[in-house]
mmCIF file of C-alpha atoms in Angstrom:
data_model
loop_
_atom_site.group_PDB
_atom_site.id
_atom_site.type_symbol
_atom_site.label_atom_id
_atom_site.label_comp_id
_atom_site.label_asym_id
_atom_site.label_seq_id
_atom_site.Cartn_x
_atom_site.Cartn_y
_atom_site.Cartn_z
ATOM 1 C CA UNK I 68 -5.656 -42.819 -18.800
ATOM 2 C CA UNK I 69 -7.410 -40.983 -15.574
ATOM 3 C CA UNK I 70 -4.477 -42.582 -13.603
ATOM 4 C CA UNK I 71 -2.045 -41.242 -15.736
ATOM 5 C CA UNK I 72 -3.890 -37.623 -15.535
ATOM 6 C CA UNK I 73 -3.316 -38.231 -11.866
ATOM 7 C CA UNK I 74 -0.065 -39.267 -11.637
ATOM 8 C CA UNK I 75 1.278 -36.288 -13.998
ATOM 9 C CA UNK I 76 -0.155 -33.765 -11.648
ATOM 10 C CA UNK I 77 1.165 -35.346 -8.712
ATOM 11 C CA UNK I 78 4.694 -35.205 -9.944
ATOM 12 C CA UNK I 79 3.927 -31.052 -10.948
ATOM 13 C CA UNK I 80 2.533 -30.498 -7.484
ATOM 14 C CA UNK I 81 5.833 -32.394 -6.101
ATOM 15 C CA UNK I 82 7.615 -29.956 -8.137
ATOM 16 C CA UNK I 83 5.889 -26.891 -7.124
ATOM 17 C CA UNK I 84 7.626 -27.037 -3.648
ATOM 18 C CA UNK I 85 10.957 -25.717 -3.919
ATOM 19 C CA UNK I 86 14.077 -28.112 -2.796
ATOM 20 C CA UNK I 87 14.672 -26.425 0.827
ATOM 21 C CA UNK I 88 17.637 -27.381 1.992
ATOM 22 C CA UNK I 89 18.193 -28.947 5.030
ATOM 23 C CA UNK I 90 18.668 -26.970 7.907
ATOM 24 C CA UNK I 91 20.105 -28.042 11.186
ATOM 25 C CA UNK I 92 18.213 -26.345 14.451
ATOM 26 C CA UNK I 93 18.899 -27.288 18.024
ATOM 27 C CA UNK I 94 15.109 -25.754 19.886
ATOM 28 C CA UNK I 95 11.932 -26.531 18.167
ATOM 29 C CA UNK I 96 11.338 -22.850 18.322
ATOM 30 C CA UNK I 97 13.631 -21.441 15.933
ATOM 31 C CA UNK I 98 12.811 -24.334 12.993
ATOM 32 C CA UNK I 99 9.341 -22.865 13.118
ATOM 33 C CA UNK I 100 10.496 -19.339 13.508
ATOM 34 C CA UNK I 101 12.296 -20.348 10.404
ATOM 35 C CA UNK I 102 9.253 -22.121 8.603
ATOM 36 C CA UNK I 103 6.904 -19.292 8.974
ATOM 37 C CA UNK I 104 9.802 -16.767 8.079
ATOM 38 C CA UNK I 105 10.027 -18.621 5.018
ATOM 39 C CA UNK I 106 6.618 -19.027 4.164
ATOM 40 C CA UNK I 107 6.139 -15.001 4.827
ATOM 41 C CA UNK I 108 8.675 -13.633 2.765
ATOM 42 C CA UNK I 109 8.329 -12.456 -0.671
ATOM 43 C CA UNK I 110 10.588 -13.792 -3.283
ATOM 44 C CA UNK I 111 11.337 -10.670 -5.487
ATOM 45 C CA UNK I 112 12.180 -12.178 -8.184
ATOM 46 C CA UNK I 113 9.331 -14.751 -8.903
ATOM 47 C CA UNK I 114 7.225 -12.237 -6.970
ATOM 48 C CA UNK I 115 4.245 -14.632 -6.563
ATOM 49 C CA UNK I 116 6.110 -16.825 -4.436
ATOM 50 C CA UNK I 117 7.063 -17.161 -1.258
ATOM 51 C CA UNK I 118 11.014 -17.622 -0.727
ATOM 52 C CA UNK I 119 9.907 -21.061 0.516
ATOM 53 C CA UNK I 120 8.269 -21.683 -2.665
ATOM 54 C CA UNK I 121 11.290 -20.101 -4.961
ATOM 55 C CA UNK I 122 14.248 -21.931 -6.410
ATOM 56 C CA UNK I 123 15.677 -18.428 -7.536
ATOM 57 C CA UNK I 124 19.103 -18.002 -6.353
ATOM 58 C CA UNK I 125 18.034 -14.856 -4.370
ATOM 59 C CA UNK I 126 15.219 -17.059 -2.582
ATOM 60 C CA UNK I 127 18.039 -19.159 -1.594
ATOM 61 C CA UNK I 128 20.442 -16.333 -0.380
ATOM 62 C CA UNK I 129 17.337 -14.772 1.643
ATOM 63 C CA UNK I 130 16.537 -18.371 3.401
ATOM 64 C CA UNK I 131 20.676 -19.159 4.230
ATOM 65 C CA UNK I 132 19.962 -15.048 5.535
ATOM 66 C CA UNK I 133 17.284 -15.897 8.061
ATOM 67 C CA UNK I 134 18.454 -18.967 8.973
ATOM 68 C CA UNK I 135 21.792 -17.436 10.042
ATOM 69 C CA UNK I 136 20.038 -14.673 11.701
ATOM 70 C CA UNK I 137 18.154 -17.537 13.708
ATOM 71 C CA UNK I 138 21.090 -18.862 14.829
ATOM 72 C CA UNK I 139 22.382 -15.608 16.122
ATOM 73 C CA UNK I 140 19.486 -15.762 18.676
ATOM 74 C CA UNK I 141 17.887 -12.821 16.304
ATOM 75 C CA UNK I 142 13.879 -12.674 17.140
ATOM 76 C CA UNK I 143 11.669 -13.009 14.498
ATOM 77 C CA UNK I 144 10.665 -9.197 14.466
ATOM 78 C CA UNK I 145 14.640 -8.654 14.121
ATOM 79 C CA UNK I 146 14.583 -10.712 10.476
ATOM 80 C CA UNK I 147 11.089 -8.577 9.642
ATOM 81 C CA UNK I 148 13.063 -5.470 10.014
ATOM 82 C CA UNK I 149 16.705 -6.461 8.140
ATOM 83 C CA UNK I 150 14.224 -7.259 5.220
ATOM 84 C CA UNK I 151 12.003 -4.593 5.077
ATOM 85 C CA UNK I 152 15.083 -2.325 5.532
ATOM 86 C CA UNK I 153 16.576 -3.314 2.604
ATOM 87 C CA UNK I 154 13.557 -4.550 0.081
ATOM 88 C CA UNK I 155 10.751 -2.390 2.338
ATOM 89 C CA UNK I 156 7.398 -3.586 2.753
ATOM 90 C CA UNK I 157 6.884 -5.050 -0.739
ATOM 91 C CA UNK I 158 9.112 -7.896 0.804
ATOM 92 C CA UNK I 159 6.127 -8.860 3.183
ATOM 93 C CA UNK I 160 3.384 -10.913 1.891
ATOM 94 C CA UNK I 161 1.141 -9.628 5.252
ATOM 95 C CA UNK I 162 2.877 -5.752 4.816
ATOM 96 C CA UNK I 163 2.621 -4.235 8.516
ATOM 97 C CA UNK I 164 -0.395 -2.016 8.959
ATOM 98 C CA UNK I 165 1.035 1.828 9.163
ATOM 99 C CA UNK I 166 0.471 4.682 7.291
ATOM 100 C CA UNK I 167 2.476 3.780 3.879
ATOM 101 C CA UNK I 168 0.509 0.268 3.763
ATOM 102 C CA UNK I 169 -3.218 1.210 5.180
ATOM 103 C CA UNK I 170 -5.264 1.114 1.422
ATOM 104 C CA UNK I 171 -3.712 -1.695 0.907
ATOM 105 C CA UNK I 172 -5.408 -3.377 4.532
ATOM 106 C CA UNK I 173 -8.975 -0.583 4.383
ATOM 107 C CA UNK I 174 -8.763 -0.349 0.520
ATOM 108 C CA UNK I 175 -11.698 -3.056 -0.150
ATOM 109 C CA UNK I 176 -13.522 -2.588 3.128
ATOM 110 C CA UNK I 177 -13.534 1.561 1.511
ATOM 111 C CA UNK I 178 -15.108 0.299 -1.930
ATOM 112 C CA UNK I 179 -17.572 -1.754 -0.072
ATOM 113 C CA UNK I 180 -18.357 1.416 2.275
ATOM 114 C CA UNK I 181 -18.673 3.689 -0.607
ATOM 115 C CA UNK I 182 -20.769 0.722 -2.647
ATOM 116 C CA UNK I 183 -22.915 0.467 0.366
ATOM 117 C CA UNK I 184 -23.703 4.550 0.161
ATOM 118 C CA UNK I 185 -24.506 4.562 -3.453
ATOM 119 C CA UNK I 186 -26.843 1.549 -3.238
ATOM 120 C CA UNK I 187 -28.427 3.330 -0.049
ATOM 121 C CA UNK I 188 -28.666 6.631 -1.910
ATOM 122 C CA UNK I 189 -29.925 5.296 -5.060
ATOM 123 C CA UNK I 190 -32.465 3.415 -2.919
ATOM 124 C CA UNK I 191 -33.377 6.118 -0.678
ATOM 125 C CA UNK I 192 -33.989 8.459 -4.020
ATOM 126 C CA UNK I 193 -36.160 5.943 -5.604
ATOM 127 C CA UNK I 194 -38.500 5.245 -2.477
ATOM 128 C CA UNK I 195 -38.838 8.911 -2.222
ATOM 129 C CA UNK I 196 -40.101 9.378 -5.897
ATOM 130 C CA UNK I 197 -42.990 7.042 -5.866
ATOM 131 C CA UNK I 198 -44.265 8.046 -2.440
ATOM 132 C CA UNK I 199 -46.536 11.307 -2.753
ATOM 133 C CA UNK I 200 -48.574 12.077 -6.188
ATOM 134 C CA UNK I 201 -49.472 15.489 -6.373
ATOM 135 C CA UNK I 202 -53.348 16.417 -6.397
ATOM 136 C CA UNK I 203 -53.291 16.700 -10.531
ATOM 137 C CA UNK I 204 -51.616 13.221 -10.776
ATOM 138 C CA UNK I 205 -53.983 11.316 -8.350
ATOM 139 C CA UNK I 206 -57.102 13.186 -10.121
ATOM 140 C CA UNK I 207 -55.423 12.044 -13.699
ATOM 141 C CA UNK I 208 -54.883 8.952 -11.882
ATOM 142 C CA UNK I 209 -58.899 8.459 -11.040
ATOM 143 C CA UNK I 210 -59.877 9.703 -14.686
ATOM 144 C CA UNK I 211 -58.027 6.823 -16.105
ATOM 145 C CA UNK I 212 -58.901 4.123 -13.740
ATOM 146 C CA UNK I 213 -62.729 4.805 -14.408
ATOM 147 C CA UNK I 214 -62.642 5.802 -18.154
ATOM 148 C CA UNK I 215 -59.605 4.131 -19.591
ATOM 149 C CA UNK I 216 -56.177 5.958 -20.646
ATOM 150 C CA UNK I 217 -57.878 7.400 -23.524
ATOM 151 C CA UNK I 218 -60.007 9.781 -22.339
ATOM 152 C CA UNK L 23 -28.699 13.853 -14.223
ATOM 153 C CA UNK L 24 -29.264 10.376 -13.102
ATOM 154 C CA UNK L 25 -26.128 9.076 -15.450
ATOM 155 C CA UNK L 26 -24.055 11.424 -13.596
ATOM 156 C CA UNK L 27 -23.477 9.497 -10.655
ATOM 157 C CA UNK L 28 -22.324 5.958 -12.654
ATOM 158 C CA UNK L 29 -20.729 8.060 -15.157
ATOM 159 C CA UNK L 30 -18.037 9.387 -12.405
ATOM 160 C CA UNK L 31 -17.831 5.898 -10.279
ATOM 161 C CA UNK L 32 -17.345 4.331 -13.961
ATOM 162 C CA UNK L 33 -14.675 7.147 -14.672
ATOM 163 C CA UNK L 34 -12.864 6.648 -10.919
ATOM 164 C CA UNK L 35 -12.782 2.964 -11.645
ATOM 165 C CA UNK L 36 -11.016 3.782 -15.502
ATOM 166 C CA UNK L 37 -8.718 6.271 -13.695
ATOM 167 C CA UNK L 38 -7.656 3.114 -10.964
ATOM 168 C CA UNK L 39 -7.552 0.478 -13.494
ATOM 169 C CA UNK L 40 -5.309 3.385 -15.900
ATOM 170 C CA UNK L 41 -2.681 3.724 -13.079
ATOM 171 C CA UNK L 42 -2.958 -0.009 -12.194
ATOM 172 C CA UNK L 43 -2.254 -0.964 -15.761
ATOM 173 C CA UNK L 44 1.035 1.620 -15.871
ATOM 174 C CA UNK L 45 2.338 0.844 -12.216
ATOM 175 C CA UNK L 46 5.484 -1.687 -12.767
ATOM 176 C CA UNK L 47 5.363 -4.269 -10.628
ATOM 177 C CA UNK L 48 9.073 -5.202 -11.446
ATOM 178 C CA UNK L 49 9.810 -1.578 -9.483
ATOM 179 C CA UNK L 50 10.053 -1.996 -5.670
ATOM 180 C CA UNK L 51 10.710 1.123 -4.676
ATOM 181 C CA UNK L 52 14.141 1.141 -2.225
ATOM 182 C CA UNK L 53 13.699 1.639 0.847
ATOM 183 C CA UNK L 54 17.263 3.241 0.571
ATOM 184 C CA UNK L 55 16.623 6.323 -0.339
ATOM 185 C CA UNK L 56 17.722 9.270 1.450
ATOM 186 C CA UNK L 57 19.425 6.874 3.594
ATOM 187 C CA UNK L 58 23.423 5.965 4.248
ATOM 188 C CA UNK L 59 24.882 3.178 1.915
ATOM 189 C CA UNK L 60 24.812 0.003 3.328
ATOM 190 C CA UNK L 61 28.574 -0.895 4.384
ATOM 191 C CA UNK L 62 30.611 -3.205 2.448
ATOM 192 C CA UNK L 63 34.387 -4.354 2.249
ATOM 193 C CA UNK L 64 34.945 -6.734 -0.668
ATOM 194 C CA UNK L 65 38.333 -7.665 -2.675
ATOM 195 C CA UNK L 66 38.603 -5.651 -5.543
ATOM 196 C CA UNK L 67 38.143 -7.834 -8.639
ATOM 197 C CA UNK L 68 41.240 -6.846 -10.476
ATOM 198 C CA UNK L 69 43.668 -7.172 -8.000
ATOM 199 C CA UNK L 70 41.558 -9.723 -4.901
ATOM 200 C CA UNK L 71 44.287 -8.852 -1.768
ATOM 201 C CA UNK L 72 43.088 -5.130 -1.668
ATOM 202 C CA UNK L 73 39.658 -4.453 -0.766
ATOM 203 C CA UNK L 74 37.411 -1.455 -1.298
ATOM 204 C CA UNK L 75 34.940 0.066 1.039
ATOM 205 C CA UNK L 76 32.087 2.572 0.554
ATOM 206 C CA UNK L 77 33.700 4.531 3.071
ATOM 207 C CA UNK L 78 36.590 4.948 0.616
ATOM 208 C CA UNK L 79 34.296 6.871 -1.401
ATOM 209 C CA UNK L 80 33.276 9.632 1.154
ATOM 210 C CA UNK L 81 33.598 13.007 -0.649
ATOM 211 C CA UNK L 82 32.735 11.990 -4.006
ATOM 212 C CA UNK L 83 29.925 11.370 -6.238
ATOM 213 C CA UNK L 84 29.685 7.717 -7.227
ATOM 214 C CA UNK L 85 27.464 5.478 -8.531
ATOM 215 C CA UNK L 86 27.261 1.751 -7.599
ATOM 216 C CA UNK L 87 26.556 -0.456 -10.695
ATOM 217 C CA UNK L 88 25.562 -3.681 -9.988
ATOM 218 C CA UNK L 89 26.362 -6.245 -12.985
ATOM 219 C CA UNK L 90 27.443 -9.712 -13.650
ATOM 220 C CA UNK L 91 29.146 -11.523 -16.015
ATOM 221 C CA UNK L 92 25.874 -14.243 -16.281
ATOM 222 C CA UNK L 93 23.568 -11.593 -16.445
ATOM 223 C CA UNK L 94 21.671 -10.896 -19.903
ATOM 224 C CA UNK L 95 20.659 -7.034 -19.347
ATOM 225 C CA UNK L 96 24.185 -5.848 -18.067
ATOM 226 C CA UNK L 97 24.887 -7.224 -22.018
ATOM 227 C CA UNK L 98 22.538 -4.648 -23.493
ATOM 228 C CA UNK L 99 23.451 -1.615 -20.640
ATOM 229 C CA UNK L 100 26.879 -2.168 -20.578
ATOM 230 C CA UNK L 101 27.506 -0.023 -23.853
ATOM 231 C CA UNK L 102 26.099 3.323 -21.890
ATOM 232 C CA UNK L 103 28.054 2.550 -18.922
ATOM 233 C CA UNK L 104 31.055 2.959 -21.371
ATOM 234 C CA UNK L 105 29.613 5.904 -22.868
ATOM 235 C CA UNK L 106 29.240 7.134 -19.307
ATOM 236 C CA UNK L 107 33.116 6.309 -18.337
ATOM 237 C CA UNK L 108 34.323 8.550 -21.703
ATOM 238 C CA UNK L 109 32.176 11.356 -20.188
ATOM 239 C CA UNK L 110 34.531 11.366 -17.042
ATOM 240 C CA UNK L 111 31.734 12.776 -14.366
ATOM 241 C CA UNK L 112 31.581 10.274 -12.303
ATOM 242 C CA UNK L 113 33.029 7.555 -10.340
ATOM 243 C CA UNK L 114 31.862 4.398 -11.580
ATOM 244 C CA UNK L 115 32.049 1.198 -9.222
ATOM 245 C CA UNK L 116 30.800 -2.189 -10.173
ATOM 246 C CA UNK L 117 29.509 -4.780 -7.862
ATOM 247 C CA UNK L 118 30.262 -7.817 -9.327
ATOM 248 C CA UNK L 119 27.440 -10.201 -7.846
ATOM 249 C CA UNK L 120 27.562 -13.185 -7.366
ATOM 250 C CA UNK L 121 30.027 -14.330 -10.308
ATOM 251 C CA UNK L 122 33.479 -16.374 -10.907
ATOM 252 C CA UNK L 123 36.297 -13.819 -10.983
ATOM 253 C CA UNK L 124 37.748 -15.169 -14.448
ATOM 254 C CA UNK L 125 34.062 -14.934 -16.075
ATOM 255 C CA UNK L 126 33.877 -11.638 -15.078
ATOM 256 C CA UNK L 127 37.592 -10.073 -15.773
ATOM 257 C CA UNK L 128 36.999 -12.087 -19.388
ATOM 258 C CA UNK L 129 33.712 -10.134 -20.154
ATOM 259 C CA UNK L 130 35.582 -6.718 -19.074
ATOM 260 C CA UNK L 131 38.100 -7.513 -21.476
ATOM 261 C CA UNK L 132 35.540 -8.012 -24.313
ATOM 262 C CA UNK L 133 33.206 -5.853 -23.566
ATOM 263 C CA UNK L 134 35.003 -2.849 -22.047
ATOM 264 C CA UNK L 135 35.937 -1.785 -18.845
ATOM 265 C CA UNK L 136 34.033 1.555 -17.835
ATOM 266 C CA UNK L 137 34.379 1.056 -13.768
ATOM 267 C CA UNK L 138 36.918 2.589 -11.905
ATOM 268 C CA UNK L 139 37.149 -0.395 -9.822
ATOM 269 C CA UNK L 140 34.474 -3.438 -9.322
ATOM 270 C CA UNK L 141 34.722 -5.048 -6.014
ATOM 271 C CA UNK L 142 33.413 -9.013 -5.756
ATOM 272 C CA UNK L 143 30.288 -9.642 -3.983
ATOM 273 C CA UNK L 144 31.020 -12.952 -4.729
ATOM 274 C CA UNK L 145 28.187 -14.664 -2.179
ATOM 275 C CA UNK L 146 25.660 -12.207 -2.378
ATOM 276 C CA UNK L 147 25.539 -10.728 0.763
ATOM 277 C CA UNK L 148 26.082 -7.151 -0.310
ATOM 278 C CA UNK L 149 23.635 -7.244 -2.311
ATOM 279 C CA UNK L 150 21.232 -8.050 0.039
ATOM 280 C CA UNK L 151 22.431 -5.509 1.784
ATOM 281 C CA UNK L 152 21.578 -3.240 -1.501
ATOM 282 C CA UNK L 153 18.015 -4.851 -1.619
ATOM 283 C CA UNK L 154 19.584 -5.884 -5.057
ATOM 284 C CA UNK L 155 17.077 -8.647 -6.274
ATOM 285 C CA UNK L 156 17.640 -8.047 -10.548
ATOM 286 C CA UNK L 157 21.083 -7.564 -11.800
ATOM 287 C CA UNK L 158 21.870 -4.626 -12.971
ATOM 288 C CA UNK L 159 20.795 -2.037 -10.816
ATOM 289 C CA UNK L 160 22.563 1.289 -10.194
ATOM 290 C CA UNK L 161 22.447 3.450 -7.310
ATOM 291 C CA UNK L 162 23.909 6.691 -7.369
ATOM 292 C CA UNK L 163 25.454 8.152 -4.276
ATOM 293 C CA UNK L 164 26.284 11.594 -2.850
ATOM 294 C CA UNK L 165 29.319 12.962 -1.246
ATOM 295 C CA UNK L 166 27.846 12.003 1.991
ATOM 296 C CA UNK L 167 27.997 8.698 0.871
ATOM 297 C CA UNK L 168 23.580 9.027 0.875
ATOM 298 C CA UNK L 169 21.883 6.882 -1.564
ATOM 299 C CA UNK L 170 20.139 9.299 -3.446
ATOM 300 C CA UNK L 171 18.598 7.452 -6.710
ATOM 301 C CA UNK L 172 17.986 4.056 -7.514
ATOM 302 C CA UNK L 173 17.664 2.469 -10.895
ATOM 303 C CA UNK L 174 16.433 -1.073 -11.136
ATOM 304 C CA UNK L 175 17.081 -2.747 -14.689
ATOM 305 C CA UNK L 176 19.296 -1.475 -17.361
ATOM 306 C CA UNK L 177 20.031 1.668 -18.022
ATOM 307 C CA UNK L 178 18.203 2.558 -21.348
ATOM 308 C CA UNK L 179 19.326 5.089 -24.230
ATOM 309 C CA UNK L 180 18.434 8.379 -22.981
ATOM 310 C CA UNK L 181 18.387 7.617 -19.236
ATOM 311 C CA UNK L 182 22.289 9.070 -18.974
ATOM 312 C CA UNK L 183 20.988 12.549 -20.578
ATOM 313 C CA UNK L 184 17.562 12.703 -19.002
ATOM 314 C CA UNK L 185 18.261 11.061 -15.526
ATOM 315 C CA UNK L 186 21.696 10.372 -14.870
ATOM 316 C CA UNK L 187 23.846 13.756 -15.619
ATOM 317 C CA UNK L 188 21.589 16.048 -14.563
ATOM 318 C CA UNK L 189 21.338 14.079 -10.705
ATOM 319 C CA UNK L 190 25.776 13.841 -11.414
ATOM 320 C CA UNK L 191 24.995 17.877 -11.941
ATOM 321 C CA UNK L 192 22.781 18.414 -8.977
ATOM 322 C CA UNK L 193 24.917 16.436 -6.289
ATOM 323 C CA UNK L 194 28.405 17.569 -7.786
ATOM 324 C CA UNK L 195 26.828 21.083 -6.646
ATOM 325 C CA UNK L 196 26.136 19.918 -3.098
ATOM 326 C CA UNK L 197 28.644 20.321 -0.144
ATOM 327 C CA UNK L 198 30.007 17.279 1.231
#
C-alpha cells in the first residue's frame, strides 16, 4: 500500500517537469545561460510556472525564443530585455529593482518597519502610564494597603 | 482613543486586501503602450503570396485583433467584431496565430468575416512580438502606427460603446 503511495507520487513529480526539448549547444556557457533563462522566466499563461516548468505552447515558443537568441551570441541581459519589452516586468520571476518594481522588493521589509513602530509606540505609551502616581493615588494607595479597599 | 490606532491599521489592511481581491492577475499590463507597433510582414491569409505589413497601415486607425480558429473566446467575441465591421470606423486586421490556414478560412466562412484582411502568424513569432500570451487580444493603433490601447481577452458586450468607439473617436481626431 505505502509503496504504492510512493510510487504514484513519484510518477506526478516526474510529470511536474515539463518535456524540454532537446537542445543542441556547442560552449558550456550558453546551455546554462539557457537553463537559468528558462528557469527565470515567467510562463504567462500558467503564471505560476516557470517556462521551464510549462508545457503551454507559449512556454514552448518563449524557450525555441531564447534558445535562438543564444545562438545569435545574444548575452543574457539581451534575452532579459526582448522579454520585458514585450511582456514587461511581470515576465520576470526576480522583476529588476527600479522605480515601477521597488514595493514589490521594500514592500514587506515597510510592513515590518511600520509593525516595528507601532509595537515600539504602544510599548513606549504603556511604560509611561504606570511609571509616576500622582500624590492622591499613592496616598489612596497607602489607605488601602493598611486598611483594606473598603475603607 | 486607544481603538483608534488598530481601527485604521485594520482599515489599511481591508483597503490592501479590497484592491488585492479586484486586481486581475490575468491583466499584464503591455509594456506597449505609447510605443511603435512591433514590425511584422506575414502572408495574408486569404490570398498567402501577398503579404501585409504594419507599415502598410501608416495613416490610419486600425486595430490588430488577435484570434484563432482553436481558440474558445474568439467564439464568444467574434459576434462584436462583426458588429464592429457593419459600423465601418475602423480598419480591422486579424492576426491569425498560430493556426492551419484551412481551419481558419473555414471558421471565417461560418462565422463571418469582419477583418479587412488577417495576415498568418502561423509560428508565433509575431505574437511574441505583441507580448500576445491569451488569444484574443486587440490592440488598437493610431495613425502613427502607436499602440495606444490594449485589450487582453474578449471583447465583451458594451466594451465597443464604452471603450472602443469613443478611443476610434479620439484618434480619428488626431493628426497623423
Amino acid at each position: 500500500m505505502k509503496y504504492w503511495f510512493i510510487l504514484t507520487l513519484s510518477v506526478f513529480a516526474a510529470q511536474a517537469r515539463a518535456d524540454i526539448e532537446y537542445r543542441d549547444f556547442k560552449q558550456p556557457e550558453q546551455e546554462q545561460a539557457y537553463q537559468s533563462l528558462i528557469n527565470e522566466l515567467r510562463c504567462l499563461v500558467c503564471q505560476n510556472q516557470t517556462i521551464a516548468d510549462s508545457n503551454a505552447d507559449l512556454a514552448k515558443d518563449l524557450r525555441r525564443q531564447v534558445y535562438e537568441m543564444l545562438q545569435q551570441g545574444k548575452s543574457r541581459q539581451d534575452v532579459v530585455n526582448f522579454m520585458t519589452e514585450r511582456y514587461g516586468d511581470f515576465v520576470m520571476y526576480k522583476p529588476a529593482f527600479k522605480l515601477k518594481t521597488f514595493l514589490l522588493w521594500l514592500g514587506p521589509v515597510l510592513f515590518l518597519f511600520a509593525g516595528l513602530a507601532v509595537v515600539w509606540t504602544l510599548r513606549a505609551k504603556g511604560a509611561g502610564a504606570d511609571k509616576a502616581l500622582s500624590a492622591a493615588e499613592r496616598e489612596k494607595l497607602k489607605k488601602i494597603l493598611e486598611q483594606g479597599d473598603d475603607a | 482613543m486607544k481603538y483608534i490606532l488598530p481601527l485604521l491599521l485594520f482599515i489599511a489592511l481591508s483597503v490592501f486586501l479590497a484592491i488585492g481581491l479586484k486586481l486581475n492577475p490575468r491583466e499584464i499590463p503591455s509594456p506597449l503602450i505609447d510605443k511603435p507597433a512591433p514590425a511584422f510582414k506575414l502572408p495574408i491569409l486569404a490570398a498567402p503570396e501577398r503579404t501585409l505589413s504594419q507599415a502598410d497601415l501608416q495613416g490610419k486607425v486600425w486595430l490588430l485583433n488577435v484570434w484563432a480558429s482553436w481558440c474558445v473566446s474568439c467564439r464568444e467575441e467574434h459576434p462584436l467584431l462583426n458588429q464592429l465591421a457593419k459600423m465601418n470606423k475602423v480598419t480591422l486586421v486579424g492576426l491569425n496565430y498560430k493556426d492551419q490556414a484551412d481551419a481558419a478560412q473555414a471558421w471565417l466562412a461560418k462565422q463571418g468575416n469582419p477583418y479587412n484582411v488577417s495576415v498568418m502568424d502561423s509560428d508565433g513569432r509575431t505574437g511574441i512580438d505583441y507580448g500576445v500570451y491569451g488569444v484574443p487580444e486587440t490592440f488598437v493603433i493610431d495613425k502613427r502606427g502607436v499602440v495606444r490601447y490594449k485589450h487582453t481577452g474578449p471583447i465583451q458586450p458594451g466594451d465597443l460603446e464604452k471603450l472602443f468607439l469613443p478611443l476610434i473617436q479620439q484618434l480619428e481626431a488626431e493628426t497623423a
